mmCIF file of N, CA and C in Angstrom:
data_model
loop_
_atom_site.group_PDB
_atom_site.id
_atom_site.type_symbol
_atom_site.label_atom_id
_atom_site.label_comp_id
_atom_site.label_asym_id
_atom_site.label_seq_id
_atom_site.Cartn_x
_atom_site.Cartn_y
_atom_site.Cartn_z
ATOM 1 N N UNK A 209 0.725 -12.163 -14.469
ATOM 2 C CA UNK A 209 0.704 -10.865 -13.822
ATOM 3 C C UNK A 209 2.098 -10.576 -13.254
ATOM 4 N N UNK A 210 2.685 -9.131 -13.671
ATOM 5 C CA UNK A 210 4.430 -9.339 -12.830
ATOM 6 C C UNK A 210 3.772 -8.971 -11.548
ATOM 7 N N UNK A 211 4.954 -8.803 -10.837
ATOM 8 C CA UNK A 211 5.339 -8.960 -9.273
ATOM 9 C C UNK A 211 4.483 -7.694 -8.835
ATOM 10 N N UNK A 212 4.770 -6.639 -9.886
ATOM 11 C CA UNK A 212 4.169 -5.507 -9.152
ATOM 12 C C UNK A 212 3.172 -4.911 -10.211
ATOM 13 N N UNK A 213 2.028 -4.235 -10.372
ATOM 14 C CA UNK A 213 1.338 -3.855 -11.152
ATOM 15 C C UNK A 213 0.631 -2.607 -10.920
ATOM 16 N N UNK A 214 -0.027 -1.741 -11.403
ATOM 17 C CA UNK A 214 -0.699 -0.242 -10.865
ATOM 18 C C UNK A 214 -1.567 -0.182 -12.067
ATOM 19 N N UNK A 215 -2.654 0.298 -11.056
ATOM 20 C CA UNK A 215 -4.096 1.139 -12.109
ATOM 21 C C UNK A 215 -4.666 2.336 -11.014
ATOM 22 N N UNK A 216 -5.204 2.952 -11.825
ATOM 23 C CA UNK A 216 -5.781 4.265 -11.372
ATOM 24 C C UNK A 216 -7.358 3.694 -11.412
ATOM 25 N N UNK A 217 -7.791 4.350 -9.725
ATOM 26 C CA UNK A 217 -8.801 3.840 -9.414
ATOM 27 C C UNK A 217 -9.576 5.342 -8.989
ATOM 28 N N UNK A 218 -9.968 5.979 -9.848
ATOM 29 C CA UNK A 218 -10.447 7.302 -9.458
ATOM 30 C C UNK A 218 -9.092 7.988 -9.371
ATOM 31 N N UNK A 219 -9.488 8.821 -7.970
ATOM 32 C CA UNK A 219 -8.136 9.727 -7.793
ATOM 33 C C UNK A 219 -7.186 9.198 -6.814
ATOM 34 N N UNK A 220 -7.008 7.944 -6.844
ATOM 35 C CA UNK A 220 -6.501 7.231 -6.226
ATOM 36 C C UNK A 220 -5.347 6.026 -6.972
ATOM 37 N N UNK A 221 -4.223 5.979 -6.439
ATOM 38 C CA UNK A 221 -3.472 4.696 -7.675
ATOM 39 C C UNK A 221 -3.302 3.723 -6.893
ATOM 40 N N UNK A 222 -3.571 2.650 -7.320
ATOM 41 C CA UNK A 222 -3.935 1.324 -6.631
ATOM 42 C C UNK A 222 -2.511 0.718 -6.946
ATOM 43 N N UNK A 223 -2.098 -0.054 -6.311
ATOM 44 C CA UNK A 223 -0.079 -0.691 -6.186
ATOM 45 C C UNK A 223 -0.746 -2.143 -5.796
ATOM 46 N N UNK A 224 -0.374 -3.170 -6.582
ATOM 47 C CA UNK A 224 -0.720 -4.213 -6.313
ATOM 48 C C UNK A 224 1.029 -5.084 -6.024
ATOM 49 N N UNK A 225 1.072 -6.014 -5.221
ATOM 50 C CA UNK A 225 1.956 -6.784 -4.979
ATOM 51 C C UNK A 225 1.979 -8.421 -5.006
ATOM 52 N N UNK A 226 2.750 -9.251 -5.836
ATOM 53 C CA UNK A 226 1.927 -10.515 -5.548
ATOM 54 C C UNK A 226 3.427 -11.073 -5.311
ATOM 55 N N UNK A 227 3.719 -12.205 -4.450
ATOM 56 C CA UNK A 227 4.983 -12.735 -4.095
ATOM 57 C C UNK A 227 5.271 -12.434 -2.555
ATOM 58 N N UNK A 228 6.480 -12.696 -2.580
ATOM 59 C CA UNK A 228 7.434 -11.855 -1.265
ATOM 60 C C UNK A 228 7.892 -10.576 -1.426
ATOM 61 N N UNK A 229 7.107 -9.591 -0.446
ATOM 62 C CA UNK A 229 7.976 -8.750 -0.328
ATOM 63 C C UNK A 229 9.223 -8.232 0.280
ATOM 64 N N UNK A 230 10.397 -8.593 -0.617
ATOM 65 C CA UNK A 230 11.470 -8.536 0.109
ATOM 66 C C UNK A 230 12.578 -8.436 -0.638
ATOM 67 N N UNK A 231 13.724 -8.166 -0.536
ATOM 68 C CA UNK A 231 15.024 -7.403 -1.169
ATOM 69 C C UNK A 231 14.784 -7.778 -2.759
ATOM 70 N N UNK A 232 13.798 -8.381 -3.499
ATOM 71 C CA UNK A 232 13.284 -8.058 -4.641
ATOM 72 C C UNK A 232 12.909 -7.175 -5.017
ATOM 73 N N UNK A 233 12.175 -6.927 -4.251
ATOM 74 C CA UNK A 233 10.950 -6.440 -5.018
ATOM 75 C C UNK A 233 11.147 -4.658 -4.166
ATOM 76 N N UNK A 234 11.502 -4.657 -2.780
ATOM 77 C CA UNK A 234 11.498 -3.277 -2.307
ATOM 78 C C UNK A 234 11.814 -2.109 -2.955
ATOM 79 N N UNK A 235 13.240 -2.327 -3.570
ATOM 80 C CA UNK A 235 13.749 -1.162 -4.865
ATOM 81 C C UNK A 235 12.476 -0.842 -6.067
ATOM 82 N N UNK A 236 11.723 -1.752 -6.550
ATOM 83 C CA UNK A 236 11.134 -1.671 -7.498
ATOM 84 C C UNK A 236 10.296 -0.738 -7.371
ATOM 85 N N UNK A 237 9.510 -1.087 -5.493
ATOM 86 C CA UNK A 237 8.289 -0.622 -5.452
ATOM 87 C C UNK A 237 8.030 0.794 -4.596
ATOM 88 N N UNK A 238 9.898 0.725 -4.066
ATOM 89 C CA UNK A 238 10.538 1.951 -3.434
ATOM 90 C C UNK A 238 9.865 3.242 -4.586
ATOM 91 N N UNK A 239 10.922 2.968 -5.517
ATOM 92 C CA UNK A 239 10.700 3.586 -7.393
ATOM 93 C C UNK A 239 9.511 3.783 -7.657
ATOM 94 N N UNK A 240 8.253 2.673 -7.940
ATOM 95 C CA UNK A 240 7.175 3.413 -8.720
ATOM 96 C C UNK A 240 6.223 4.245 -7.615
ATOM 97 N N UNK A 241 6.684 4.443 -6.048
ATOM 98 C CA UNK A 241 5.508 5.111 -5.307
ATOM 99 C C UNK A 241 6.479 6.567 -5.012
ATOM 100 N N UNK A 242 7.237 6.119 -5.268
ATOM 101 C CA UNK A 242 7.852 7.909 -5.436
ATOM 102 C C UNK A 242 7.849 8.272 -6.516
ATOM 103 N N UNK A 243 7.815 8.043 -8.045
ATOM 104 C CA UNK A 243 7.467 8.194 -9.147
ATOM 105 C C UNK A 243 6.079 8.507 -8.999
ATOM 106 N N UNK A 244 5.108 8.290 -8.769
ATOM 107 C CA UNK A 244 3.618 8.435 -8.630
ATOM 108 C C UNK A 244 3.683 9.682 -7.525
ATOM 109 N N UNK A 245 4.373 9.913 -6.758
ATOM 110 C CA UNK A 245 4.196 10.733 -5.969
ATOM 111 C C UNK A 245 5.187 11.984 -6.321
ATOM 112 N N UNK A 246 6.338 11.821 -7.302
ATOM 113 C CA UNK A 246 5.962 13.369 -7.788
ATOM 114 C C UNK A 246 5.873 13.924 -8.759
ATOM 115 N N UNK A 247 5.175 12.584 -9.450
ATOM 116 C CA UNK A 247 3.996 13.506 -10.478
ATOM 117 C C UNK A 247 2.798 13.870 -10.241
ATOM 118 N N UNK A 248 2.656 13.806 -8.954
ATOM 119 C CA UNK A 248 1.680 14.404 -7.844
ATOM 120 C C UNK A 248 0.329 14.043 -7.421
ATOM 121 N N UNK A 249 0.883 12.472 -7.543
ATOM 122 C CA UNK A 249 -0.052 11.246 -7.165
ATOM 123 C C UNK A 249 -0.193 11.503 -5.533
ATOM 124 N N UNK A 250 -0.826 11.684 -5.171
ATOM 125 C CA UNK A 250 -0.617 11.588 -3.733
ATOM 126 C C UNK A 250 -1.687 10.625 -2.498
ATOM 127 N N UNK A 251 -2.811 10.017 -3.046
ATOM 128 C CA UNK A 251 -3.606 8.799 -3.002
ATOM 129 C C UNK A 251 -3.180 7.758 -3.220
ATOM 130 N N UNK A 252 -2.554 7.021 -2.519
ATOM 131 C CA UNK A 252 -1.936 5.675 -2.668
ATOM 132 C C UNK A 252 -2.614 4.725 -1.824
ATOM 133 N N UNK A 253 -3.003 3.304 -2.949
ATOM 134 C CA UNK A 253 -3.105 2.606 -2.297
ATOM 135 C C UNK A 253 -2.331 0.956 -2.342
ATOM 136 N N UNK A 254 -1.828 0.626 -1.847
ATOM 137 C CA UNK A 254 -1.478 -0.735 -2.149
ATOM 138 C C UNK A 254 -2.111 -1.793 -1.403
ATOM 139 N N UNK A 255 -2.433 -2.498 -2.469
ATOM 140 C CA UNK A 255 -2.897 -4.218 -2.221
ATOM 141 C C UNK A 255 -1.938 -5.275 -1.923
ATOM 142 N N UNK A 256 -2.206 -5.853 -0.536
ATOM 143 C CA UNK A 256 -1.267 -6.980 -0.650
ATOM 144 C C UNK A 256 -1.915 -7.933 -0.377
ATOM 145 N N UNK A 257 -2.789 -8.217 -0.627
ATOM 146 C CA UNK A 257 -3.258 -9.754 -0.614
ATOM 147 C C UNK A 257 -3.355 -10.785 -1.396
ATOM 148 N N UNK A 258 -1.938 -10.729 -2.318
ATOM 149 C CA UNK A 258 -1.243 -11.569 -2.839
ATOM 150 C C UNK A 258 0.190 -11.718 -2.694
ATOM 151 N N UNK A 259 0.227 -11.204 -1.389
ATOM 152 C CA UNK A 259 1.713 -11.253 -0.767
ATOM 153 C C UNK A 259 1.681 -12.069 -0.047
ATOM 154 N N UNK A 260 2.677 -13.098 0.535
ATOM 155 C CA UNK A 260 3.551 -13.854 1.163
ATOM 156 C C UNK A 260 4.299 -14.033 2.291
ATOM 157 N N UNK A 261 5.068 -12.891 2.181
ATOM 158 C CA UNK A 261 6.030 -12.513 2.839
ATOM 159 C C UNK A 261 6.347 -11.049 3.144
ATOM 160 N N UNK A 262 6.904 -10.233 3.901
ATOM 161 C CA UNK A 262 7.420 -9.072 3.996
ATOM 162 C C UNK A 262 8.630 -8.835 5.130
ATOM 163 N N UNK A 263 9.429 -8.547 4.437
ATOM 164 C CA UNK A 263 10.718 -8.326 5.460
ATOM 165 C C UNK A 263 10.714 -6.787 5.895
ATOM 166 N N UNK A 264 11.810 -6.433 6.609
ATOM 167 C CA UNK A 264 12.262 -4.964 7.381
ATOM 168 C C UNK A 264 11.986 -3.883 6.207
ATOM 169 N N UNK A 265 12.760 -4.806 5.250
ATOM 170 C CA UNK A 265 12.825 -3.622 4.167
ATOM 171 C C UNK A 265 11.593 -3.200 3.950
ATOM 172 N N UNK A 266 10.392 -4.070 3.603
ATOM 173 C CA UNK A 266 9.201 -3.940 2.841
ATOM 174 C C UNK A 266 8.891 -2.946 3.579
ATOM 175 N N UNK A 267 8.557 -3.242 5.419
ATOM 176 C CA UNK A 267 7.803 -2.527 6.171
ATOM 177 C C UNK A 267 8.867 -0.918 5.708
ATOM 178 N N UNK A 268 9.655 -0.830 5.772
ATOM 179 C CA UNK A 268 10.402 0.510 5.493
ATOM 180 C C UNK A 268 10.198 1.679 4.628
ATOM 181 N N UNK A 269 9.503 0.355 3.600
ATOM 182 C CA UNK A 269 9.634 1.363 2.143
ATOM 183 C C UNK A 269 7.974 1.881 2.266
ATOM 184 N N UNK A 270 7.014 1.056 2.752
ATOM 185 C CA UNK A 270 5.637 1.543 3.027
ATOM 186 C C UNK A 270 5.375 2.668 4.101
ATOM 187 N N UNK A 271 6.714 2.670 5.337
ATOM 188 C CA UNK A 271 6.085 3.704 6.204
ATOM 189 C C UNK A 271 6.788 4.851 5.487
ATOM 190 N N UNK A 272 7.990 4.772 4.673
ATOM 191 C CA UNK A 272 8.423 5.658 4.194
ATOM 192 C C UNK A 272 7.722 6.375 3.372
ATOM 193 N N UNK A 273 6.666 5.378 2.445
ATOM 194 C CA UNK A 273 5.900 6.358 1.358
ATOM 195 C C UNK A 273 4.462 6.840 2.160
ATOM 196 N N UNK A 274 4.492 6.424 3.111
ATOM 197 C CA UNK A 274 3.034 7.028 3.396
ATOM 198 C C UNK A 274 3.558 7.995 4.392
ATOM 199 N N UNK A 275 4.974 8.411 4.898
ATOM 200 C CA UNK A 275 5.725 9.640 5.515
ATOM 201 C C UNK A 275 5.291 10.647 3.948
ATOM 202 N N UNK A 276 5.938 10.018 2.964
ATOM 203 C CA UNK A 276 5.990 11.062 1.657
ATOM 204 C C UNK A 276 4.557 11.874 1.270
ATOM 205 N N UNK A 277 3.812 10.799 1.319
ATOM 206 C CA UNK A 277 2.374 10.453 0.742
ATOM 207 C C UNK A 277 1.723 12.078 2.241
ATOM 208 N N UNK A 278 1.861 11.795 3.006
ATOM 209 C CA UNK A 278 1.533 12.631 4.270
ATOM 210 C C UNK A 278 1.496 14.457 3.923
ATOM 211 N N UNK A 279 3.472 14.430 3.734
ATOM 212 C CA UNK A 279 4.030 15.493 3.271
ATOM 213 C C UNK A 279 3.327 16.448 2.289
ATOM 214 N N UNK A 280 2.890 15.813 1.179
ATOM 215 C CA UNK A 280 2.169 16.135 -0.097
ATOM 216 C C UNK A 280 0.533 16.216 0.200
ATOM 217 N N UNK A 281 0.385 16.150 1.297
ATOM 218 C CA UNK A 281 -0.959 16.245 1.432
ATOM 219 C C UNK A 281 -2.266 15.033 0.946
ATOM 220 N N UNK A 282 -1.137 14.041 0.925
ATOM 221 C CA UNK A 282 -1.984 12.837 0.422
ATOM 222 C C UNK A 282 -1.968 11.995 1.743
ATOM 223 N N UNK A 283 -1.809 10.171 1.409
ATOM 224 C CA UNK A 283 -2.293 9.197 2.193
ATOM 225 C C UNK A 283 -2.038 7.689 1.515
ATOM 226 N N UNK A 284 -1.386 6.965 2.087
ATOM 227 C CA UNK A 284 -1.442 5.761 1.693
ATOM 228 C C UNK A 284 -1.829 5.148 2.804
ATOM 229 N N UNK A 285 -3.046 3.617 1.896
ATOM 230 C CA UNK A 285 -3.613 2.902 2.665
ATOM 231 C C UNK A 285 -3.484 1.432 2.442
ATOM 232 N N UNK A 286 -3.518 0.549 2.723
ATOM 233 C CA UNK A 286 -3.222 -1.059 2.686
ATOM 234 C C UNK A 286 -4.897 -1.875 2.871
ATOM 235 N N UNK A 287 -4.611 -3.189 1.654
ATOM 236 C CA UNK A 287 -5.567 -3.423 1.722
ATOM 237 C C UNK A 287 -5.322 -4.888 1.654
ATOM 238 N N UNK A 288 -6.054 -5.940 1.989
ATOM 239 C CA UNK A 288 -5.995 -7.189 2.072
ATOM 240 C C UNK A 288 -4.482 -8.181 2.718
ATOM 241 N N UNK A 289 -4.319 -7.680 3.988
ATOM 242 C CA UNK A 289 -3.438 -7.712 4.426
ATOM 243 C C UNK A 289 -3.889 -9.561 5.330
ATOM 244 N N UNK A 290 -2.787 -10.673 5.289
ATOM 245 C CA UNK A 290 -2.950 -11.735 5.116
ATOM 246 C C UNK A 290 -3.573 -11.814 6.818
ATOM 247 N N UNK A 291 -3.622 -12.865 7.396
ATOM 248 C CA UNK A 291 -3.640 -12.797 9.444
ATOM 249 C C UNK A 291 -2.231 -12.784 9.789
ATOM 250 N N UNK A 292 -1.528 -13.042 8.906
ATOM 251 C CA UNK A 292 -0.110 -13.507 9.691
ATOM 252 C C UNK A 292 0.746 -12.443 9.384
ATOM 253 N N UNK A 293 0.317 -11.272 7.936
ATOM 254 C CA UNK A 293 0.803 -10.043 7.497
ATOM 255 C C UNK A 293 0.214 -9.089 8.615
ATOM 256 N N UNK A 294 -0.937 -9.324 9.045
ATOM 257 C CA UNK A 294 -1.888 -8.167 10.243
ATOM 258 C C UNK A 294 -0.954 -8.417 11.324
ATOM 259 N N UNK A 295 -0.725 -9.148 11.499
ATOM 260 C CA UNK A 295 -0.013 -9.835 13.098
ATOM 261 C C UNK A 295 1.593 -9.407 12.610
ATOM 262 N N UNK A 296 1.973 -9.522 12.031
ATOM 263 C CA UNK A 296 3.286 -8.442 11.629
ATOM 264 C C UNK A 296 3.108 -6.811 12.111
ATOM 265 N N UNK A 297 2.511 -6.268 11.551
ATOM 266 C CA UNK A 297 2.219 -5.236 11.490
ATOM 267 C C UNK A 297 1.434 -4.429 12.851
ATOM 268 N N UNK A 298 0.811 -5.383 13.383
ATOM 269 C CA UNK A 298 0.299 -5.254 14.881
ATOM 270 C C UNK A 298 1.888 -5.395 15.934
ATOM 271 N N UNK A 299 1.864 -6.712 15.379
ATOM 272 C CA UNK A 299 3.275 -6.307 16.389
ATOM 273 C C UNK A 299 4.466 -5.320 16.700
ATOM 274 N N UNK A 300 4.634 -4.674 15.719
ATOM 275 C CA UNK A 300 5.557 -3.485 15.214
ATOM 276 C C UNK A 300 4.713 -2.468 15.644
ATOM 277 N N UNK A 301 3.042 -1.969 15.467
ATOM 278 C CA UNK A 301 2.587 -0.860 15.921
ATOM 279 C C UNK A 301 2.576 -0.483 14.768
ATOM 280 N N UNK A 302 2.409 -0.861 13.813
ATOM 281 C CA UNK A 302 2.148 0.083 12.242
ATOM 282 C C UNK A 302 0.726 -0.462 11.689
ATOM 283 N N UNK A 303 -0.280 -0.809 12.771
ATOM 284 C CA UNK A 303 -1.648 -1.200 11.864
ATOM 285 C C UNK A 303 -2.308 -0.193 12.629
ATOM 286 N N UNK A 304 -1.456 0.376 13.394
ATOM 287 C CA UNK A 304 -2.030 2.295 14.191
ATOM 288 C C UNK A 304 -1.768 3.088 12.798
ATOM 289 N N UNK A 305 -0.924 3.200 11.900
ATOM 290 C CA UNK A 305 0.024 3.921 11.048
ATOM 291 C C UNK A 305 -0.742 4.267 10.095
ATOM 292 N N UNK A 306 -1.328 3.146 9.486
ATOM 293 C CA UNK A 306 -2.400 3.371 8.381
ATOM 294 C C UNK A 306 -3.927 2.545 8.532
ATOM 295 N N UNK A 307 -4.323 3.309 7.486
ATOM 296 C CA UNK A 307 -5.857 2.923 6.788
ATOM 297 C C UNK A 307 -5.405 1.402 6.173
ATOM 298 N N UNK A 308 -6.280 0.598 7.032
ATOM 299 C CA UNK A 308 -6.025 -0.830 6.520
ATOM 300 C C UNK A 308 -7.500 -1.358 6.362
ATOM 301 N N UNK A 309 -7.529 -1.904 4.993
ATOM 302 C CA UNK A 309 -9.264 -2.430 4.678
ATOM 303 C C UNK A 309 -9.175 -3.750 4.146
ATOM 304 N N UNK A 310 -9.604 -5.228 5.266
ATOM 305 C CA UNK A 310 -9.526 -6.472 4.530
ATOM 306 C C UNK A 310 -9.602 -7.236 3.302
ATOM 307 N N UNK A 311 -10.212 -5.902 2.587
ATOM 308 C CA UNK A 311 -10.236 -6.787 0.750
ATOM 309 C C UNK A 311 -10.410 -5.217 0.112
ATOM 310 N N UNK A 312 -9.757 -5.036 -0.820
ATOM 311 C CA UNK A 312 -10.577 -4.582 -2.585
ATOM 312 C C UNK A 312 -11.622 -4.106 -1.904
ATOM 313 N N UNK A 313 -12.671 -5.032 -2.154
ATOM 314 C CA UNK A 313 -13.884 -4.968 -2.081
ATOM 315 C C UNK A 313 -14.669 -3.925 -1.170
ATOM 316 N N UNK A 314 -14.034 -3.664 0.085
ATOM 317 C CA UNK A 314 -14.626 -3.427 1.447
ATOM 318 C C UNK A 314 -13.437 -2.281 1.098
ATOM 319 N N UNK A 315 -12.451 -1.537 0.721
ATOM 320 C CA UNK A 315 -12.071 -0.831 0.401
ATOM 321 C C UNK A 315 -12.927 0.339 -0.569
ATOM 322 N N UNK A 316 -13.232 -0.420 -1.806
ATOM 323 C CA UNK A 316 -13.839 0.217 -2.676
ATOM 324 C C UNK A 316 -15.451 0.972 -2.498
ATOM 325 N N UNK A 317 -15.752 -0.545 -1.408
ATOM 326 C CA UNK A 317 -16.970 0.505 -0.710
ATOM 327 C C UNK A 317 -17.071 1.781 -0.278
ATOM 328 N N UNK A 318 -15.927 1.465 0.656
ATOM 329 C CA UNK A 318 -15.798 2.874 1.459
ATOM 330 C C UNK A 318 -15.439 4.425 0.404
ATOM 331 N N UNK A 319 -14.885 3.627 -0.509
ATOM 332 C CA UNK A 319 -14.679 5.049 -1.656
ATOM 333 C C UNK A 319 -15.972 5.874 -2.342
ATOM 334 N N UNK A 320 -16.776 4.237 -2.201
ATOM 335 C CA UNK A 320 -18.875 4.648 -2.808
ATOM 336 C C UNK A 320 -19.191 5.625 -1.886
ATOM 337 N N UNK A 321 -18.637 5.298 -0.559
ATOM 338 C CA UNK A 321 -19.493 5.579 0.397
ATOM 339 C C UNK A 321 -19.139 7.608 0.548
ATOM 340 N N UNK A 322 -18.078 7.616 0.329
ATOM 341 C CA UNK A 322 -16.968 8.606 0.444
ATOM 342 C C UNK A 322 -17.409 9.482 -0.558
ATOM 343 N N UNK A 323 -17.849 9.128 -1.975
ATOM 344 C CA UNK A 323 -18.124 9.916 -2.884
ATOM 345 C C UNK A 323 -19.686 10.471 -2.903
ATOM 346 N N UNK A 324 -20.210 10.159 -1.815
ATOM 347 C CA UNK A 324 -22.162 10.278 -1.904
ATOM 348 C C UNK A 324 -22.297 11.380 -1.050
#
């Protein structure tokens, strides 16, 4: 599986991450969520619960696309975020910022639940 991967999950595009996120991978993933967003993707979601790591940058490029994601009348949300990735993100004040759902799974519910 590479580093970064995407499928369309309804009207929603799912961003998967597996590794460190960090001066690798940020440019890449900078690129495909603004690419998705203006071809007028505006449902974003990324998975990281096959991430590792996340540096300044990472957190940068996520509040940045869900600033974009906002703009356009969309939303990005995070999903399977590690205890020690939550506790990042708590500490900074960015698990106020977004829609964060512990797995896939418990994500995808809420989309069942959303569509009834």
């Amino acid at each position: 599986m590479p580093p970064i991967w995407q499928e369309t999950h309804g009207r929603n595009q799912l961003i998967g991450i597996k590794g460190r996120l960090d001066h690798d991978l940020t440019a890449p993933l900078d690129y495909l969520l603004r690419t998705l967003m203006e071809q007028g993707q505006s449902q974003l979601v990324v998975d990281l619960t096959a991430v590792t790591y996340i540096n300044s940058g990472g957190l940068r490029v996520l509040v940045s696309a869900r600033r974009r994601a906002q703009e356009i009348g969309g939303s990005l949300t995070l999903l399977g975020l590690s205890p020690r990735l939550l506790e990042i993100f708590q500490m900074v004040g960015f698990d106020t910022l977004f829609p964060i759902y512990p797995t896939r799974q418990a994500w995808e519910a809420q989309q069942d639940r959303d569509e009834r």
